[in-house]
GROMACS .gro file of N, CA and C in nm:
model
  303
    1GLU      N    1  -2.603   0.035   0.229
    1GLU     CA    2  -2.493   0.069   0.140
    1GLU      C    3  -2.413   0.184   0.203
    2VAL      N    4  -2.281   0.174   0.193
    2VAL     CA    5  -2.192   0.273   0.251
    2VAL      C    6  -2.135   0.358   0.138
    3ASP      N    7  -2.148   0.489   0.148
    3ASP     CA    8  -2.087   0.573   0.046
    3ASP      C    9  -1.954   0.626   0.098
    4GLU      N   10  -1.878   0.687   0.009
    4GLU     CA   11  -1.742   0.729   0.043
    4GLU      C   12  -1.734   0.825   0.160
    5GLU      N   13  -1.832   0.910   0.177
    5GLU     CA   14  -1.822   1.008   0.286
    5GLU      C   15  -1.841   0.945   0.423
    6HIS      N   16  -1.883   0.819   0.428
    6HIS     CA   17  -1.898   0.751   0.556
    6HIS      C   18  -1.784   0.657   0.587
    7VAL      N   19  -1.684   0.650   0.499
    7VAL     CA   20  -1.567   0.567   0.525
    7VAL      C   21  -1.469   0.648   0.606
    8GLU      N   22  -1.431   0.597   0.720
    8GLU     CA   23  -1.344   0.668   0.812
    8GLU      C   24  -1.198   0.651   0.773
    9VAL      N   25  -1.124   0.761   0.767
    9VAL     CA   26  -0.981   0.756   0.739
    9VAL      C   27  -0.908   0.747   0.872
   10LEU      N   28  -0.839   0.635   0.894
   10LEU     CA   29  -0.766   0.616   1.019
   10LEU      C   30  -0.619   0.644   0.993
   11ASP      N   31  -0.581   0.767   1.011
   11ASP     CA   32  -0.444   0.809   0.986
   11ASP      C   33  -0.411   0.915   1.092
   12ASP      N   34  -0.298   0.900   1.156
   12ASP     CA   35  -0.260   0.994   1.261
   12ASP      C   36  -0.259   1.139   1.213
   13ASP      N   37  -0.225   1.158   1.087
   13ASP     CA   38  -0.210   1.292   1.033
   13ASP      C   39  -0.334   1.339   0.957
   14ALA      N   40  -0.434   1.255   0.943
   14ALA     CA   41  -0.550   1.286   0.860
   14ALA      C   42  -0.626   1.409   0.909
   15GLU      N   43  -0.624   1.434   1.039
   15GLU     CA   44  -0.696   1.549   1.094
   15GLU      C   45  -0.638   1.681   1.043
   16ASN      N   46  -0.508   1.681   1.014
   16ASN     CA   47  -0.440   1.803   0.973
   16ASN      C   48  -0.441   1.825   0.822
   17VAL      N   49  -0.500   1.732   0.748
   17VAL     CA   50  -0.500   1.742   0.603
   17VAL      C   51  -0.642   1.769   0.556
   18PRO      N   52  -0.660   1.873   0.473
   18PRO     CA   53  -0.794   1.901   0.421
   18PRO      C   54  -0.849   1.780   0.344
   19ASP      N   55  -0.981   1.758   0.350
   19ASP     CA   56  -1.044   1.643   0.285
   19ASP      C   57  -1.006   1.628   0.139
   20ASN      N   58  -0.998   1.740   0.067
   20ASN     CA   59  -0.967   1.732  -0.075
   20ASN      C   60  -0.823   1.690  -0.103
   21GLU      N   61  -0.737   1.694  -0.003
   21GLU     CA   62  -0.597   1.655  -0.022
   21GLU      C   63  -0.570   1.511   0.022
   22LEU      N   64  -0.662   1.448   0.093
   22LEU     CA   65  -0.639   1.311   0.138
   22LEU      C   66  -0.620   1.216   0.020
   23VAL      N   67  -0.691   1.241  -0.088
   23VAL     CA   68  -0.679   1.156  -0.206
   23VAL      C   69  -0.540   1.169  -0.268
   24MET      N   70  -0.478   1.283  -0.252
   24MET     CA   71  -0.349   1.309  -0.315
   24MET      C   72  -0.232   1.245  -0.240
   25GLN      N   73  -0.252   1.203  -0.116
   25GLN     CA   74  -0.143   1.143  -0.040
   25GLN      C   75  -0.115   1.004  -0.095
   26THR      N   76   0.011   0.973  -0.114
   26THR     CA   77   0.047   0.840  -0.161
   26THR      C   78   0.156   0.782  -0.073
   27THR      N   79   0.169   0.653  -0.082
   27THR     CA   80   0.270   0.582  -0.006
   27THR      C   81   0.406   0.607  -0.066
   28LYS      N   82   0.506   0.621   0.019
   28LYS     CA   83   0.645   0.635  -0.026
   28LYS      C   84   0.729   0.540   0.057
   29PHE      N   85   0.825   0.476  -0.007
   29PHE     CA   86   0.916   0.387   0.063
   29PHE      C   87   1.056   0.446   0.056
   30LYS      N   88   1.124   0.449   0.168
   30LYS     CA   89   1.260   0.502   0.173
   30LYS      C   90   1.355   0.403   0.107
   31ALA      N   91   1.456   0.456   0.039
   31ALA     CA   92   1.556   0.372  -0.028
   31ALA      C   93   1.622   0.277   0.072
   32LYS      N   94   1.650   0.326   0.190
   32LYS     CA   95   1.716   0.243   0.292
   32LYS      C   96   1.627   0.124   0.330
   33THR      N   97   1.497   0.146   0.339
   33THR     CA   98   1.403   0.038   0.371
   33THR      C   99   1.406  -0.069   0.262
   34ILE      N  100   1.404  -0.025   0.137
   34ILE     CA  101   1.409  -0.118   0.024
   34ILE      C  102   1.538  -0.198   0.028
   35GLN      N  103   1.649  -0.130   0.049
   35GLN     CA  104   1.779  -0.197   0.052
   35GLN      C  105   1.785  -0.300   0.164
   36GLU      N  106   1.734  -0.266   0.281
   36GLU     CA  107   1.737  -0.359   0.394
   36GLU      C  108   1.648  -0.480   0.368
   37LEU      N  109   1.533  -0.458   0.306
   37LEU     CA  110   1.446  -0.571   0.271
   37LEU      C  111   1.514  -0.664   0.172
   38MET      N  112   1.580  -0.607   0.074
   38MET     CA  113   1.648  -0.689  -0.027
   38MET      C  114   1.765  -0.765   0.034
   39LYS      N  115   1.836  -0.703   0.126
   39LYS     CA  116   1.951  -0.768   0.191
   39LYS      C  117   1.910  -0.898   0.260
   40LEU      N  118   1.787  -0.903   0.306
   40LEU     CA  119   1.739  -1.022   0.375
   40LEU      C  120   1.745  -1.146   0.286
   41LYS      N  121   1.738  -1.126   0.155
   41LYS     CA  122   1.738  -1.238   0.061
   41LYS      C  123   1.869  -1.254  -0.017
   42PHE      N  124   1.960  -1.161  -0.001
   42PHE     CA  125   2.089  -1.174  -0.070
   42PHE      C  126   2.167  -1.290  -0.011
   43GLU      N  127   2.225  -1.373  -0.098
   43GLU     CA  128   2.305  -1.486  -0.050
   43GLU      C  129   2.445  -1.443  -0.005
   44HIS      N  130   2.497  -1.339  -0.069
   44HIS     CA  131   2.632  -1.293  -0.037
   44HIS      C  132   2.627  -1.153   0.024
   45GLU      N  133   2.708  -1.132   0.126
   45GLU     CA  134   2.712  -1.003   0.195
   45GLU      C  135   2.750  -0.887   0.103
   46LYS      N  136   2.832  -0.915   0.003
   46LYS     CA  137   2.882  -0.809  -0.085
   46LYS      C  138   2.783  -0.771  -0.195
   47THR      N  139   2.673  -0.842  -0.207
   47THR     CA  140   2.573  -0.810  -0.309
   47THR      C  141   2.515  -0.672  -0.280
   48LYS      N  142   2.508  -0.591  -0.383
   48LYS     CA  143   2.456  -0.453  -0.370
   48LYS      C  144   2.334  -0.436  -0.459
   49LEU      N  145   2.260  -0.330  -0.435
   49LEU     CA  146   2.143  -0.294  -0.513
   49LEU      C  147   2.169  -0.157  -0.574
   50SER      N  148   2.158  -0.147  -0.706
   50SER     CA  149   2.186  -0.018  -0.771
   50SER      C  150   2.077   0.084  -0.735
   51ALA      N  151   2.109   0.210  -0.755
   51ALA     CA  152   2.014   0.318  -0.726
   51ALA      C  153   1.890   0.305  -0.814
   52ASP      N  154   1.910   0.269  -0.941
   52ASP     CA  155   1.796   0.253  -1.032
   52ASP      C  156   1.707   0.137  -0.990
   53ALA      N  157   1.768   0.027  -0.949
   53ALA     CA  158   1.690  -0.089  -0.903
   53ALA      C  159   1.613  -0.053  -0.777
   54THR      N  160   1.675   0.023  -0.689
   54THR     CA  161   1.608   0.065  -0.565
   54THR      C  162   1.487   0.153  -0.598
   55LYS      N  163   1.504   0.247  -0.691
   55LYS     CA  164   1.393   0.335  -0.732
   55LYS      C  165   1.280   0.254  -0.795
   56LEU      N  166   1.316   0.158  -0.880
   56LEU     CA  167   1.216   0.076  -0.946
   56LEU      C  168   1.138  -0.008  -0.844
   57LEU      N  169   1.209  -0.067  -0.749
   57LEU     CA  170   1.143  -0.145  -0.644
   57LEU      C  171   1.053  -0.058  -0.557
   58ALA      N  172   1.099   0.062  -0.526
   58ALA     CA  173   1.018   0.154  -0.445
   58ALA      C  174   0.888   0.187  -0.518
   59GLU      N  175   0.897   0.208  -0.649
   59GLU     CA  176   0.777   0.237  -0.729
   59GLU      C  177   0.685   0.115  -0.734
   60LEU      N  178   0.743  -0.003  -0.749
   60LEU     CA  179   0.664  -0.126  -0.750
   60LEU      C  180   0.592  -0.144  -0.617
   61PHE      N  181   0.663  -0.125  -0.506
   61PHE     CA  182   0.601  -0.136  -0.374
   61PHE      C  183   0.489  -0.033  -0.358
   62ARG      N  184   0.513   0.088  -0.407
   62ARG     CA  185   0.412   0.194  -0.397
   62ARG      C  186   0.286   0.156  -0.474
   63VAL      N  187   0.304   0.109  -0.597
   63VAL     CA  188   0.189   0.073  -0.680
   63VAL      C  189   0.112  -0.043  -0.617
   64LEU      N  190   0.183  -0.144  -0.572
   64LEU     CA  191   0.117  -0.259  -0.510
   64LEU      C  192   0.043  -0.219  -0.382
   65THR      N  193   0.104  -0.132  -0.304
   65THR     CA  194   0.041  -0.087  -0.180
   65THR      C  195  -0.085  -0.007  -0.209
   66MET      N  196  -0.076   0.086  -0.302
   66MET     CA  197  -0.192   0.168  -0.335
   66MET      C  198  -0.305   0.083  -0.394
   67GLU      N  199  -0.270  -0.014  -0.476
   67GLU     CA  200  -0.371  -0.102  -0.534
   67GLU      C  201  -0.437  -0.188  -0.425
   68ALA      N  202  -0.357  -0.238  -0.332
   68ALA     CA  203  -0.412  -0.318  -0.222
   68ALA      C  204  -0.507  -0.234  -0.137
   69VAL      N  205  -0.469  -0.112  -0.109
   69VAL     CA  206  -0.554  -0.022  -0.030
   69VAL      C  207  -0.684   0.007  -0.105
   70SER      N  208  -0.672   0.035  -0.233
   70SER     CA  209  -0.790   0.064  -0.314
   70SER      C  210  -0.887  -0.054  -0.317
   71ARG      N  211  -0.833  -0.172  -0.342
   71ARG     CA  212  -0.918  -0.291  -0.348
   71ARG      C  213  -0.979  -0.325  -0.212
   72ALA      N  214  -0.901  -0.310  -0.107
   72ALA     CA  215  -0.953  -0.339   0.027
   72ALA      C  216  -1.063  -0.239   0.064
   73THR      N  217  -1.047  -0.114   0.023
   73THR     CA  218  -1.149  -0.013   0.049
   73THR      C  219  -1.278  -0.048  -0.024
   74GLU      N  220  -1.266  -0.090  -0.149
   74GLU     CA  221  -1.384  -0.131  -0.226
   74GLU      C  222  -1.450  -0.252  -0.160
   75GLN      N  223  -1.369  -0.346  -0.113
   75GLN     CA  224  -1.423  -0.464  -0.046
   75GLN      C  225  -1.499  -0.425   0.081
   76ALA      N  226  -1.446  -0.329   0.155
   76ALA     CA  227  -1.515  -0.281   0.275
   76ALA      C  228  -1.650  -0.220   0.238
   77LYS      N  229  -1.653  -0.143   0.130
   77LYS     CA  230  -1.778  -0.082   0.086
   77LYS      C  231  -1.880  -0.189   0.047
   78VAL      N  232  -1.834  -0.292  -0.025
   78VAL     CA  233  -1.922  -0.402  -0.066
   78VAL      C  234  -1.983  -0.470   0.056
   79GLN      N  235  -1.905  -0.482   0.161
   79GLN     CA  236  -1.951  -0.547   0.284
   79GLN      C  237  -2.020  -0.448   0.378
   80CYS      N  238  -2.039  -0.325   0.332
   80CYS     CA  239  -2.105  -0.220   0.411
   80CYS      C  240  -2.032  -0.193   0.543
   81ASP      N  241  -1.900  -0.198   0.538
   81ASP     CA  242  -1.818  -0.168   0.655
   81ASP      C  243  -1.760  -0.028   0.642
   82ASN      N  244  -1.746   0.041   0.754
   82ASN     CA  245  -1.692   0.176   0.754
   82ASN      C  246  -1.541   0.180   0.776
   83VAL      N  247  -1.483   0.069   0.819
   83VAL     CA  248  -1.341   0.063   0.848
   83VAL      C  249  -1.280  -0.052   0.769
   84VAL      N  250  -1.170  -0.025   0.701
   84VAL     CA  251  -1.098  -0.130   0.628
   84VAL      C  252  -1.016  -0.209   0.730
   85THR      N  253  -1.033  -0.340   0.729
   85THR     CA  254  -0.964  -0.426   0.825
   85THR      C  255  -0.874  -0.525   0.752
   86THR      N  256  -0.802  -0.603   0.830
   86THR     CA  257  -0.717  -0.707   0.770
   86THR      C  258  -0.802  -0.808   0.695
   87GLU      N  259  -0.924  -0.828   0.738
   87GLU     CA  260  -1.015  -0.920   0.667
   87GLU      C  261  -1.034  -0.876   0.522
   88HIS      N  262  -1.053  -0.746   0.502
   88HIS     CA  263  -1.072  -0.694   0.366
   88HIS      C  264  -0.944  -0.711   0.284
   89LEU      N  265  -0.830  -0.684   0.346
   89LEU     CA  266  -0.703  -0.702   0.276
   89LEU      C  267  -0.682  -0.849   0.239
   90GLU      N  268  -0.709  -0.938   0.334
   90GLU     CA  269  -0.691  -1.081   0.308
   90GLU      C  270  -0.781  -1.129   0.195
   91LYS      N  271  -0.895  -1.069   0.182
   91LYS     CA  272  -0.989  -1.109   0.078
   91LYS      C  273  -0.942  -1.068  -0.061
   92VAL      N  274  -0.873  -0.954  -0.071
   92VAL     CA  275  -0.832  -0.904  -0.203
   92VAL      C  276  -0.690  -0.946  -0.243
   93LEU      N  277  -0.608  -0.987  -0.148
   93LEU     CA  278  -0.468  -1.019  -0.179
   93LEU      C  279  -0.449  -1.132  -0.280
   94PRO      N  280  -0.525  -1.242  -0.273
   94PRO     CA  281  -0.503  -1.348  -0.374
   94PRO      C  282  -0.518  -1.299  -0.518
   95GLN      N  283  -0.622  -1.222  -0.545
   95GLN     CA  284  -0.641  -1.171  -0.681
   95GLN      C  285  -0.534  -1.068  -0.716
   96LEU      N  286  -0.494  -0.987  -0.619
   96LEU     CA  287  -0.389  -0.888  -0.643
   96LEU      C  288  -0.259  -0.957  -0.685
   97VAL      N  289  -0.225  -1.065  -0.617
   97VAL     CA  290  -0.103  -1.140  -0.651
   97VAL      C  291  -0.114  -1.198  -0.792
   98LEU      N  292  -0.232  -1.244  -0.830
   98LEU     CA  293  -0.250  -1.298  -0.965
   98LEU      C  294  -0.242  -1.188  -1.071
   99ASP      N  295  -0.288  -1.069  -1.037
   99ASP     CA  296  -0.286  -0.958  -1.132
   99ASP      C  297  -0.148  -0.897  -1.150
  100PHE      N  298  -0.059  -0.915  -1.052
  100PHE     CA  299   0.077  -0.863  -1.056
  100PHE      C  300   0.177  -0.978  -1.043
  101PRO      N  301   0.189  -1.061  -1.147
  101PRO     CA  302   0.279  -1.178  -1.135
  101PRO      C  303   0.425  -1.141  -1.127
   0.00000   0.00000   0.00000
């Protein structure tokens, strides 16, 4: 069985952050990134995304990302793995998609 203190955090900046603050870090998406992603599906060039819609999408992406990371981490623990891999993410994504229709 793997406990939390044996799960390795693979983050370039993790060495510079005290252990008690790692939990507090959350994902953030830039407004420009959201807008560019949405543009990929817009049928018309003139279609715009409002600031409120961009903020809402950024929050949705953040929540989905954090939930995926949390579930993948739990899956890694269940499998007694110390590193979260794409295998763990692939295992939890189908249920995640069903939980967030």
